[in-house]
Amino acid sequence: MALFQLDNIQKTFKHGTTSEQILQSIDLELTKGALTALTGASGSGKSTLLTIAAGLQETTEGTIRFEDKTLTAISAEQVREVRAKHFGFVFQQAHLVPFLTVKEQLELMLDTAELKWSKEKRRSRIKETLESVGMWSHRDSQPENLSGGEKQRVAIARSIIHEPKMLFADEPTASLDSKRSAEVMSLIQGLSKELDITVLMVTHDEDVLQYADRTVEMKDGKII
Amino acid sequence: MKMAWKEMMKYKMRYIILGSIIFLISLLTLSISGLANGLSQDNAALIKNMPEGTFYMEESAEESYNFSSLSDSQINEVKNIDDNATFFSIQMGEFNDSEEQKHSLAYVSASDDQHFPAVEQGEIILDQSFAEEGLAEGDTIGNELTDEDLTVAGFVEQEKFSHSPVGFISSDDYSSMYDTDTFQLAFSTESDAAVDELSAFSNDEFLNTIPSYSAEQLSLNMIIAFLYVISGMLFAIFFYMINVQKLGTFGILKAVGVKTITLFKMMWAQMFIITVISLLLASGISELFNIFAPSGMPFHLTLDMILYSSAAFIAIGFVGATLSGIQIKKVEPMQAINQGGA
Ligand SMILES: Nc1ncnc2c1ncn2[C@@H]1O[C@H](COP(=O)(O)OP(=O)(O)OP(=O)(O)O)[C@@H](O)[C@H]1O
Ligand SMILES: [Mg+2]
């Protein structure tokens, strides 16, 4: 059985009296530990699908299953709990919390995931994770003092610090140059293999596809 | 609430501005409260110093104590319900000191010494303020209502009526000065039973029959109420503006699974920290003022009053911040994800 399963996902946006169907009956299964890349033309519905899968916006039709839970059938509070404990997110922008240092961003995630880790485990995980993204030396920096690439690496560290089962990433390399982009991708790939994290990642970038176990292409709201 | 504190440290300036406004408003509120209480002491300490009980005056006096005159049968009826009742009268008047200087005061005379100082015939006990004006024990004073002089037998702390210092005289002297053999008012601590042809008042109700008293207190209390409303609105407006700037961050925090209540707690913690610091400063300064205010200035602030208004400020801050926090509840993760940011 797949770890994560989308079944007949449809999404319609209403603009006043007219409405527009952005996703047309999408089925997708993600195998545990695999890195799936989602590509397609701009406007084909990739981000919409990703955020629906991640429980960040509601679907008009269809069901989403994660492990033994049907996310489309449980309450918003229960979905929030799943997000906090089992999902990680990397967005196109880093979206760090502007008033927390690099280390505090990660601590906040651990608190949010309500993990019952010992102080030592927390400390060593934060150190390991920041080292793996090459940001340990910046642990006490404020986000405003980091470059775009550094912020994105902190965002990646933040997305995996609580050892999530699923990682959702929307063009995580879009704001990076090709060298940084390769670094970030091998990082995500490495962490996914090491921690057995299932990744769903939107990308435009041909170079990024080589890191994926599987590539899914979208066109006009459908998987082709 | 580590996040709350971090955020305040990062954006010190906004919170210092909010804090100083709250400080100024709470200082103003405490000052006016102190003034209101000081004025009420200055106006009616005589009554405020009495224990809780029931005041009786003639119904036909229509709440003006100086038109009241209890008849023998009315006095007996009051004694029937409480044989420990005190009867007393108050008259605004004046006296001349040994240098023929005129002073105005309120003459008070009572049937016994349960609630007022005991005073012998031919003597007068004066409010402390006369000692500050230079009168001393043993001085003799005279007035136009009688040929007999009165000897100052002592002074008492803070006894005022209708903004005048009080002089206690014996009922014999009072009878001869005002040509009456009865009292205006009865006071009982034991009974509040209705008596025919007499109207009964609680202490507060009686205070409000003093014409200047209710007018003063009402206007000052209006100002205080406005200050509370203003401070509540300030909290709401300030947190609204601060929150609007943070909506993106809040949306992201929600996206990664932070509970909405955690975000509210962060805001409440900030409101609490700001309010408590502002209140501590404001209370400290007004307490200092209380101690060092010139004695002629009617300013009187009690610890109770500070505690009550602090509690009111915290409650109002909570309501104001919470109202403005409705936007936190509304913000959707998607709005934040689609916007730029740190
Ligand atoms: N909240 C919304 N309301 C209305 N229309 C929306 C909304 N979100 C997305 N859309 C529309 O849905 C379509 C797909 O958008 P989506 O962001 O999923 O595309 P995408 O494949 O991620 O494109 P890109 O590669 O440019 O990021 C677009 O036409 C967009 O305008
Ligand atoms: Mg997109």
XYZ file of C-alpha atoms and ligand atoms in Angstrom:
598
model
C 0.000 0.000 0.000
C 1.103 3.500 -0.738
C 1.970 5.799 2.163
C 0.114 8.684 0.572
C -2.725 8.491 -1.857
C -4.715 11.073 -3.817
C -7.949 9.866 -5.293
C -10.069 11.791 -7.810
C -8.861 15.220 -6.637
C -10.763 18.071 -8.289
C -10.468 21.759 -7.551
C -12.750 24.498 -8.751
C -12.138 28.181 -8.031
C -15.133 30.490 -8.127
C -14.684 34.023 -9.383
C -18.012 35.661 -8.674
C -20.500 34.013 -11.016
C -17.981 32.156 -13.186
C -16.009 29.203 -11.924
C -12.898 27.547 -13.242
C -11.878 23.956 -12.741
C -8.128 23.900 -12.096
C -7.692 20.229 -11.218
C -9.537 17.537 -13.170
C -9.773 14.259 -11.328
C -6.227 13.567 -10.231
C -5.107 10.184 -8.915
C -1.620 9.859 -7.459
C 0.083 7.391 -5.146
C 3.360 8.043 -3.405
C 5.534 5.162 -2.274
C 7.278 5.386 1.046
C 10.722 6.970 0.843
C 10.405 7.955 -2.821
C 11.105 11.419 -4.223
C 8.410 12.325 -6.732
C 8.855 15.384 -8.945
C 5.813 17.210 -10.259
C 6.451 19.183 -13.448
C 4.386 20.942 -16.070
C 3.731 24.314 -17.639
C 3.048 27.356 -15.555
C -0.590 27.419 -14.559
C -1.069 23.693 -15.011
C -2.077 23.344 -11.350
C 1.083 21.977 -9.711
C 1.084 24.277 -6.690
C -2.631 23.846 -6.258
C -2.262 20.071 -6.205
C 0.691 20.201 -3.826
C -1.020 22.458 -1.296
C -4.192 20.395 -1.417
C -2.160 17.246 -0.817
C -0.389 18.930 2.090
C -3.688 19.873 3.696
C -3.103 23.611 3.247
C -6.234 24.178 1.217
C -9.365 22.181 0.729
C -10.191 20.055 -2.258
C -13.513 20.438 -4.032
C -13.803 16.696 -4.681
C -11.889 13.548 -3.897
C -10.080 11.888 -1.011
C -6.580 12.151 0.432
C -5.188 9.252 2.431
C -2.096 9.326 4.571
C -1.162 6.129 6.425
C -4.445 4.978 7.948
C -6.066 8.435 7.985
C -8.375 9.970 5.431
C -7.417 13.633 5.588
C -10.502 14.690 3.675
C -12.754 13.114 6.295
C -11.227 14.365 9.533
C -11.562 17.756 11.225
C -9.375 20.758 10.455
C -7.795 20.440 13.889
C -6.885 16.816 13.199
C -5.398 17.805 9.843
C -3.369 20.486 11.606
C -2.023 17.873 13.986
C -0.998 15.625 11.075
C 0.731 18.607 9.441
C 2.536 19.533 12.634
C 3.740 16.019 13.420
C 4.225 14.251 10.121
C 4.546 16.823 7.334
C 7.355 19.144 6.399
C 7.083 22.055 3.982
C 9.472 23.976 1.794
C 7.956 26.826 -0.137
C 9.225 28.814 -3.057
C 10.297 31.501 -0.600
C 11.923 30.468 2.648
C 9.192 32.108 4.754
C 11.251 32.052 7.928
C 9.855 33.628 11.087
C 11.504 37.072 10.971
C 12.080 37.456 14.708
C 13.627 34.074 15.477
C 17.243 33.048 15.033
C 18.111 30.086 12.830
C 18.231 27.756 15.826
C 14.975 29.082 17.259
C 13.189 28.399 13.958
C 14.007 24.729 14.423
C 13.131 24.723 18.129
C 9.734 26.153 17.265
C 9.123 23.259 14.875
C 10.048 20.707 17.519
C 7.637 22.362 19.971
C 4.926 22.465 17.327
C 5.360 18.766 16.543
C 5.009 18.112 20.302
C 7.878 15.643 20.258
C 8.792 14.153 23.598
C 12.514 14.328 22.966
C 15.102 14.785 25.693
C 17.049 18.038 25.839
C 20.158 16.260 24.545
C 18.339 14.687 21.642
C 16.850 18.049 20.675
C 20.222 19.707 20.843
C 22.066 17.054 18.876
C 19.320 16.824 16.205
C 19.380 20.583 15.726
C 23.153 20.511 15.417
C 23.145 17.581 12.981
C 20.420 19.091 10.857
C 22.014 22.522 10.676
C 25.367 20.927 9.882
C 23.823 18.889 7.091
C 22.525 22.077 5.451
C 25.784 23.868 6.218
C 24.164 26.435 8.484
C 25.441 25.460 11.951
C 27.831 28.394 11.975
C 24.859 30.682 11.340
C 22.746 29.175 14.143
C 22.387 32.485 15.988
C 21.788 34.652 12.934
C 18.565 36.507 12.290
C 16.904 35.689 8.938
C 17.388 39.245 7.660
C 21.168 38.709 7.761
C 21.096 35.605 5.547
C 21.321 35.386 1.774
C 18.472 33.865 -0.260
C 20.242 30.527 -0.560
C 21.072 30.440 3.140
C 17.476 31.169 4.040
C 16.307 28.382 1.767
C 18.714 25.963 3.444
C 17.386 26.973 6.853
C 13.875 26.437 5.496
C 14.884 22.918 4.431
C 16.393 22.246 7.853
C 13.153 23.487 9.403
C 11.089 21.202 7.175
C 12.851 18.016 8.263
C 13.976 18.752 11.835
C 10.961 16.956 13.328
C 11.612 13.858 11.187
C 8.392 14.109 9.186
C 7.100 11.239 7.092
C 6.133 13.495 4.196
C 7.975 16.452 2.717
C 6.129 18.826 0.400
C 8.295 21.224 -1.566
C 7.171 23.829 -4.086
C 10.056 24.858 -6.318
C 12.529 24.912 -3.442
C 15.366 25.795 -5.828
C 13.605 28.507 -7.809
C 15.354 31.356 -6.036
C 18.804 29.745 -6.190
C 21.577 29.694 -8.796
C 22.467 26.367 -10.406
C 25.314 25.575 -8.013
C 23.211 26.246 -4.904
C 20.282 24.514 -6.512
C 22.342 21.335 -7.008
C 23.483 21.522 -3.389
C 19.975 21.915 -2.069
C 18.688 19.089 -4.253
C 21.333 16.603 -3.217
C 20.610 17.648 0.342
C 16.886 16.938 -0.013
C 17.643 13.676 -1.796
C 20.157 12.620 0.831
C 17.872 13.451 3.751
C 14.985 11.681 2.075
C 17.024 8.495 1.738
C 18.607 8.785 5.169
C 15.388 9.483 7.098
C 13.092 7.572 4.747
C 11.057 10.693 4.011
C 8.523 10.576 1.188
C 8.919 13.688 -0.956
C 6.516 15.395 -3.323
C 8.267 18.244 -5.067
C 7.126 20.732 -7.687
C 9.818 21.884 -10.063
C 10.251 23.668 -13.350
C 13.898 22.900 -13.527
C 15.073 20.143 -15.901
C 18.332 19.775 -13.945
C 16.440 18.977 -10.786
C 14.611 16.015 -12.300
C 17.708 13.798 -12.121
C 17.319 13.700 -8.323
C 13.788 12.315 -8.561
C 12.850 8.646 -8.356
C 9.806 9.400 -10.422
C 8.560 12.331 -12.480
C 4.903 13.174 -12.916
C 3.917 15.743 -15.513
C 0.804 17.871 -15.362
C -1.034 19.662 -18.130
C -4.232 21.686 -17.796
C -5.055 20.229 -14.420
C -4.454 16.622 -15.411
C -1.602 14.190 -14.988
C -0.288 13.062 -18.371
C 6.180 32.511 26.056
C 9.539 32.667 24.433
C 8.239 33.644 20.991
C 6.319 36.586 22.421
C 9.389 37.906 24.154
C 11.668 37.380 21.129
C 9.294 39.272 18.953
C 9.069 42.180 21.362
C 12.840 42.345 21.587
C 13.155 42.379 17.823
C 10.622 45.165 17.352
C 11.313 47.085 20.575
C 10.259 50.433 19.204
C 6.624 49.546 18.467
C 6.165 47.966 21.851
C 7.861 50.847 23.644
C 5.487 53.257 21.922
C 2.462 51.170 22.857
C 3.804 50.766 26.384
C 4.381 54.468 26.892
C 0.885 55.328 25.737
C -0.609 52.762 28.073
C 1.639 54.092 30.821
C 0.447 57.668 30.271
C -3.201 56.675 30.149
C -2.980 54.529 33.254
C -1.101 57.309 35.040
C -3.826 59.759 34.044
C -6.507 57.321 35.181
C -4.834 56.743 38.515
C -4.332 60.489 39.013
C -7.957 61.239 38.312
C -9.053 58.350 40.516
C -6.852 59.745 43.264
C -8.325 63.163 42.731
C -11.891 61.855 42.731
C -11.271 59.987 45.947
C -9.409 62.956 47.440
C -12.258 65.288 46.576
C -14.794 62.899 48.011
C -12.743 62.742 51.225
C -12.481 66.510 51.233
C -16.181 66.832 50.617
C -17.532 64.289 53.016
C -14.904 62.655 55.214
C -17.286 63.150 58.158
C -19.751 60.746 56.564
C -17.149 58.489 54.939
C -15.490 57.918 58.314
C -18.751 56.540 59.728
C -19.467 52.804 59.658
C -22.036 51.359 57.244
C -25.522 52.068 58.563
C -28.758 53.868 57.871
C -29.346 57.615 57.899
C -32.829 58.956 58.629
C -34.133 62.406 57.839
C -37.588 63.920 57.644
C -39.399 62.998 54.468
C -40.652 66.562 54.115
C -37.053 67.821 53.937
C -36.853 66.221 50.474
C -33.308 64.949 50.872
C -31.900 68.253 52.135
C -30.561 67.426 55.577
C -30.638 71.074 56.694
C -34.392 71.296 56.204
C -34.872 68.245 58.378
C -35.853 68.520 62.001
C -36.764 65.368 63.880
C -39.737 65.692 66.232
C -39.743 64.068 69.679
C -42.061 61.342 68.477
C -39.837 60.638 65.455
C -36.807 60.419 67.733
C -38.695 57.946 69.903
C -39.675 55.880 66.915
C -36.051 55.629 65.820
C -35.107 54.656 69.364
C -37.771 51.961 69.196
C -36.035 50.238 66.307
C -32.521 50.864 67.664
C -32.051 52.296 71.145
C -28.383 52.856 70.346
C -29.147 55.202 67.462
C -27.135 58.427 67.259
C -28.831 61.757 66.517
C -26.867 64.587 65.011
C -27.022 67.889 63.187
C -24.789 69.722 60.759
C -24.819 73.471 60.098
C -22.491 75.439 57.906
C -21.210 78.417 59.872
C -18.203 80.463 60.794
C -16.207 81.653 63.800
C -13.766 84.434 64.664
C -10.422 83.557 66.151
C -8.684 85.649 68.810
C -7.383 87.986 66.090
C -10.933 88.507 64.806
C -10.105 86.530 61.676
C -13.149 84.752 60.213
C -13.040 81.029 59.427
C -15.845 79.010 57.886
C -16.609 75.522 59.061
C -19.365 72.963 59.509
C -20.657 72.752 63.071
C -21.553 69.202 64.028
C -23.281 68.198 67.194
C -24.426 64.753 68.237
C -26.467 63.096 70.959
C -23.607 60.798 71.959
C -19.957 60.005 71.237
C -20.360 56.687 69.394
C -19.325 58.061 66.026
C -18.064 61.558 66.801
C -15.609 62.863 69.384
C -16.978 63.594 72.861
C -17.072 67.303 73.559
C -17.975 69.270 76.737
C -20.186 72.309 76.853
C -18.185 75.464 76.084
C -15.608 73.514 74.091
C -15.024 72.760 70.397
C -12.965 70.060 68.708
C -11.678 71.134 65.309
C -10.435 69.471 62.167
C -6.645 69.254 61.922
C -6.570 71.812 59.106
C -7.268 74.599 61.622
C -4.112 73.664 63.515
C -2.236 74.230 60.265
C -3.899 77.657 60.058
C -2.397 78.549 63.430
C -5.102 77.726 65.964
C -3.974 75.850 69.043
C -5.510 73.993 71.952
C -6.781 76.414 74.589
C -7.527 79.226 72.109
C -10.950 80.773 72.475
C -13.150 81.464 69.500
C -16.383 83.356 69.192
C -19.245 83.648 66.760
C -22.167 85.898 66.070
C -24.830 83.377 67.065
C -23.989 83.356 70.760
C -22.249 85.533 73.323
C -20.495 82.560 74.880
C -16.961 81.837 73.669
C -15.832 78.291 72.830
C -12.485 76.895 73.905
C -10.544 74.716 71.447
C -10.247 71.382 73.264
C -8.355 69.474 70.566
C -8.006 68.512 66.931
C -9.117 65.486 64.915
C -7.727 64.087 61.665
C -9.599 64.554 58.395
C -13.147 65.517 59.363
C -14.704 67.442 56.482
C -18.197 68.137 55.310
C -19.197 69.868 52.078
C -15.558 70.892 51.524
C -15.467 72.635 54.903
C -13.542 71.506 57.957
C -15.723 70.315 60.789
C -15.977 71.647 64.343
C -17.658 69.391 66.900
C -19.650 71.176 69.584
C -21.868 69.960 72.417
C -25.597 69.740 71.826
C -26.230 72.391 74.496
C -24.088 74.923 72.663
C -25.640 73.856 69.382
C -29.163 74.358 70.816
C -28.394 77.842 71.982
C -26.586 78.823 68.761
C -29.270 77.574 66.418
C -32.236 77.964 68.745
C -33.426 74.394 68.440
C -33.887 71.512 70.814
C -33.797 68.673 68.312
C -31.557 67.066 65.699
C -31.698 66.923 61.905
C -30.576 63.352 61.400
C -30.574 59.928 62.979
C -28.028 57.211 62.316
C -28.337 53.542 63.145
C -25.864 50.771 62.523
C -28.260 48.094 63.664
C -31.495 48.665 61.849
C -32.567 49.810 58.435
C -36.267 49.484 59.194
C -38.598 52.046 57.658
C -39.838 54.746 60.002
C -43.044 56.730 59.352
C -42.472 60.135 57.777
C -38.711 59.597 57.718
C -36.698 58.716 54.657
C -33.881 56.231 55.106
C -30.532 56.351 53.265
C -27.567 54.046 53.058
C -24.164 55.726 53.493
C -23.708 56.053 49.724
C -27.208 57.349 49.206
C -26.720 59.888 51.937
C -23.438 61.061 50.392
C -25.272 61.689 47.159
C -27.731 64.003 48.899
C -24.820 66.425 49.409
C -25.388 68.530 46.274
C -21.748 69.040 45.215
C -20.813 65.465 45.984
C -22.684 63.644 43.249
C -21.846 66.324 40.669
C -18.114 66.071 41.345
C -17.984 62.318 41.509
C -20.153 61.848 38.443
C -18.009 64.026 36.215
C -14.738 62.523 37.425
C -16.078 59.003 37.069
C -17.172 59.847 33.537
C -13.606 60.871 32.713
C -12.263 57.674 34.251
C -14.726 55.562 32.278
C -13.658 57.321 29.080
C -10.016 56.677 29.843
C -10.740 52.983 30.239
C -12.608 52.899 26.946
C -9.784 54.791 25.226
C -7.167 52.425 26.584
C -9.186 49.422 25.420
C -9.445 50.946 21.951
C -5.741 51.720 21.941
C -4.932 48.127 22.686
C -7.257 46.979 19.941
C -5.880 49.448 17.393
C -2.243 48.871 18.250
C -2.446 45.117 18.208
C -4.479 45.346 15.032
C -1.679 47.254 13.332
C 1.025 45.028 14.760
C -0.933 41.926 13.770
C -1.551 43.138 10.227
C 2.193 43.346 9.748
C 2.570 39.829 11.088
C -0.230 38.158 9.139
C 2.246 36.622 6.685
C 4.246 35.105 9.510
C 1.089 33.924 11.223
C -0.053 32.256 7.992
C 3.253 30.402 7.664
C 3.165 29.376 11.306
C -0.327 28.021 10.745
C 0.861 26.199 7.620
C 3.564 24.367 9.538
C 0.974 23.378 12.139
C 1.198 25.970 14.923
C -2.146 26.147 16.734
C -4.163 29.339 16.441
C -4.443 29.427 20.227
C -0.631 29.503 20.460
C -0.628 32.639 18.329
C -3.280 34.187 20.567
C -1.293 33.264 23.646
C 1.695 35.003 22.158
C -0.327 38.167 21.691
C -1.849 37.919 25.169
C 1.580 37.450 26.694
C 2.785 40.586 24.930
C -0.257 42.553 26.022
C 0.252 41.317 29.573
C 3.951 42.187 29.674
C 3.349 45.681 28.307
C 0.414 46.362 30.597
C 2.106 45.101 33.729
C 5.256 47.142 33.110
C 3.221 50.268 32.297
C 1.019 49.761 35.339
C 3.951 49.214 37.683
C 5.494 52.467 36.516
C 2.213 54.367 36.655
C 1.316 53.015 40.108
C 4.784 53.792 41.408
C 4.642 57.358 40.196
C 1.124 58.019 41.406
C 1.979 56.453 44.772
C 4.936 58.814 45.049
C 2.627 61.660 44.187
C 0.220 60.409 46.834
C 2.961 60.634 49.437
C 4.478 63.919 48.326
C 1.390 65.792 47.116
C 0.933 69.124 48.887
C -1.416 68.663 51.838
C -3.864 71.252 50.512
C -4.352 69.165 47.367
C -7.205 66.723 47.627
C -5.409 63.625 46.338
C -5.967 60.288 47.951
C -5.055 57.007 46.296
C -5.423 53.709 48.130
C -3.767 50.396 47.344
C -7.218 48.940 46.683
C -7.873 51.547 44.043
C -4.535 50.831 42.354
C -5.260 47.111 42.358
C -8.782 47.564 41.005
C -7.768 49.852 38.186
C -4.796 47.631 37.332
C -7.132 44.661 37.092
C -9.468 46.751 34.942
C -6.616 47.741 32.615
C -5.479 44.160 32.222
C -9.030 42.985 31.540
C -9.561 45.790 29.010
C -6.202 45.117 27.358
C -7.164 41.484 27.058
C -10.493 42.314 25.424
C -8.930 44.891 23.094
C -6.117 42.605 22.002
C -8.454 39.647 21.568
C -10.866 41.645 19.401
C -8.029 42.700 17.144
C -6.813 39.103 17.136
C -9.835 37.957 15.158
C -7.705 38.498 12.042
C -5.241 35.933 13.365
C -8.033 33.435 13.437
C -9.079 34.329 9.899
C -5.689 34.235 8.173
C -5.275 31.296 5.786
C -1.906 29.612 5.252
C -2.405 29.925 1.480
C -2.483 33.736 1.618
C 0.906 33.750 3.284
C 2.471 31.106 1.047
C 1.556 33.029 -2.064
C 3.116 36.233 -0.772
C 6.775 37.124 -0.600
C 8.516 37.279 2.740
C 11.623 36.539 4.742
N -6.851 30.924 -4.956
C -7.041 30.905 -6.289
N -8.116 31.504 -6.795
C -8.337 31.486 -8.129
N -7.545 30.899 -8.994
C -6.433 30.300 -8.553
C -6.123 30.272 -7.159
N -4.973 29.586 -6.998
C -4.577 29.208 -8.231
N -5.454 29.632 -9.154
C -5.340 29.389 -10.588
O -5.113 28.016 -10.791
C -4.260 27.822 -11.885
C -3.128 26.906 -11.471
O -2.343 27.573 -10.513
P -1.082 26.901 -9.850
O -0.489 27.908 -8.947
O -1.487 25.608 -9.264
O -0.167 26.686 -11.123
P 1.314 26.146 -11.166
O 1.280 24.929 -12.005
O 1.872 26.021 -9.804
O 2.040 27.324 -11.958
P 3.512 27.912 -11.725
O 4.419 26.941 -12.387
O 3.482 29.212 -12.426
O 3.738 28.029 -10.265
C -3.786 29.184 -12.330
O -4.513 29.548 -13.489
C -4.157 30.088 -11.186
O -4.507 31.349 -11.657
Mg 3.321 27.053 -8.656
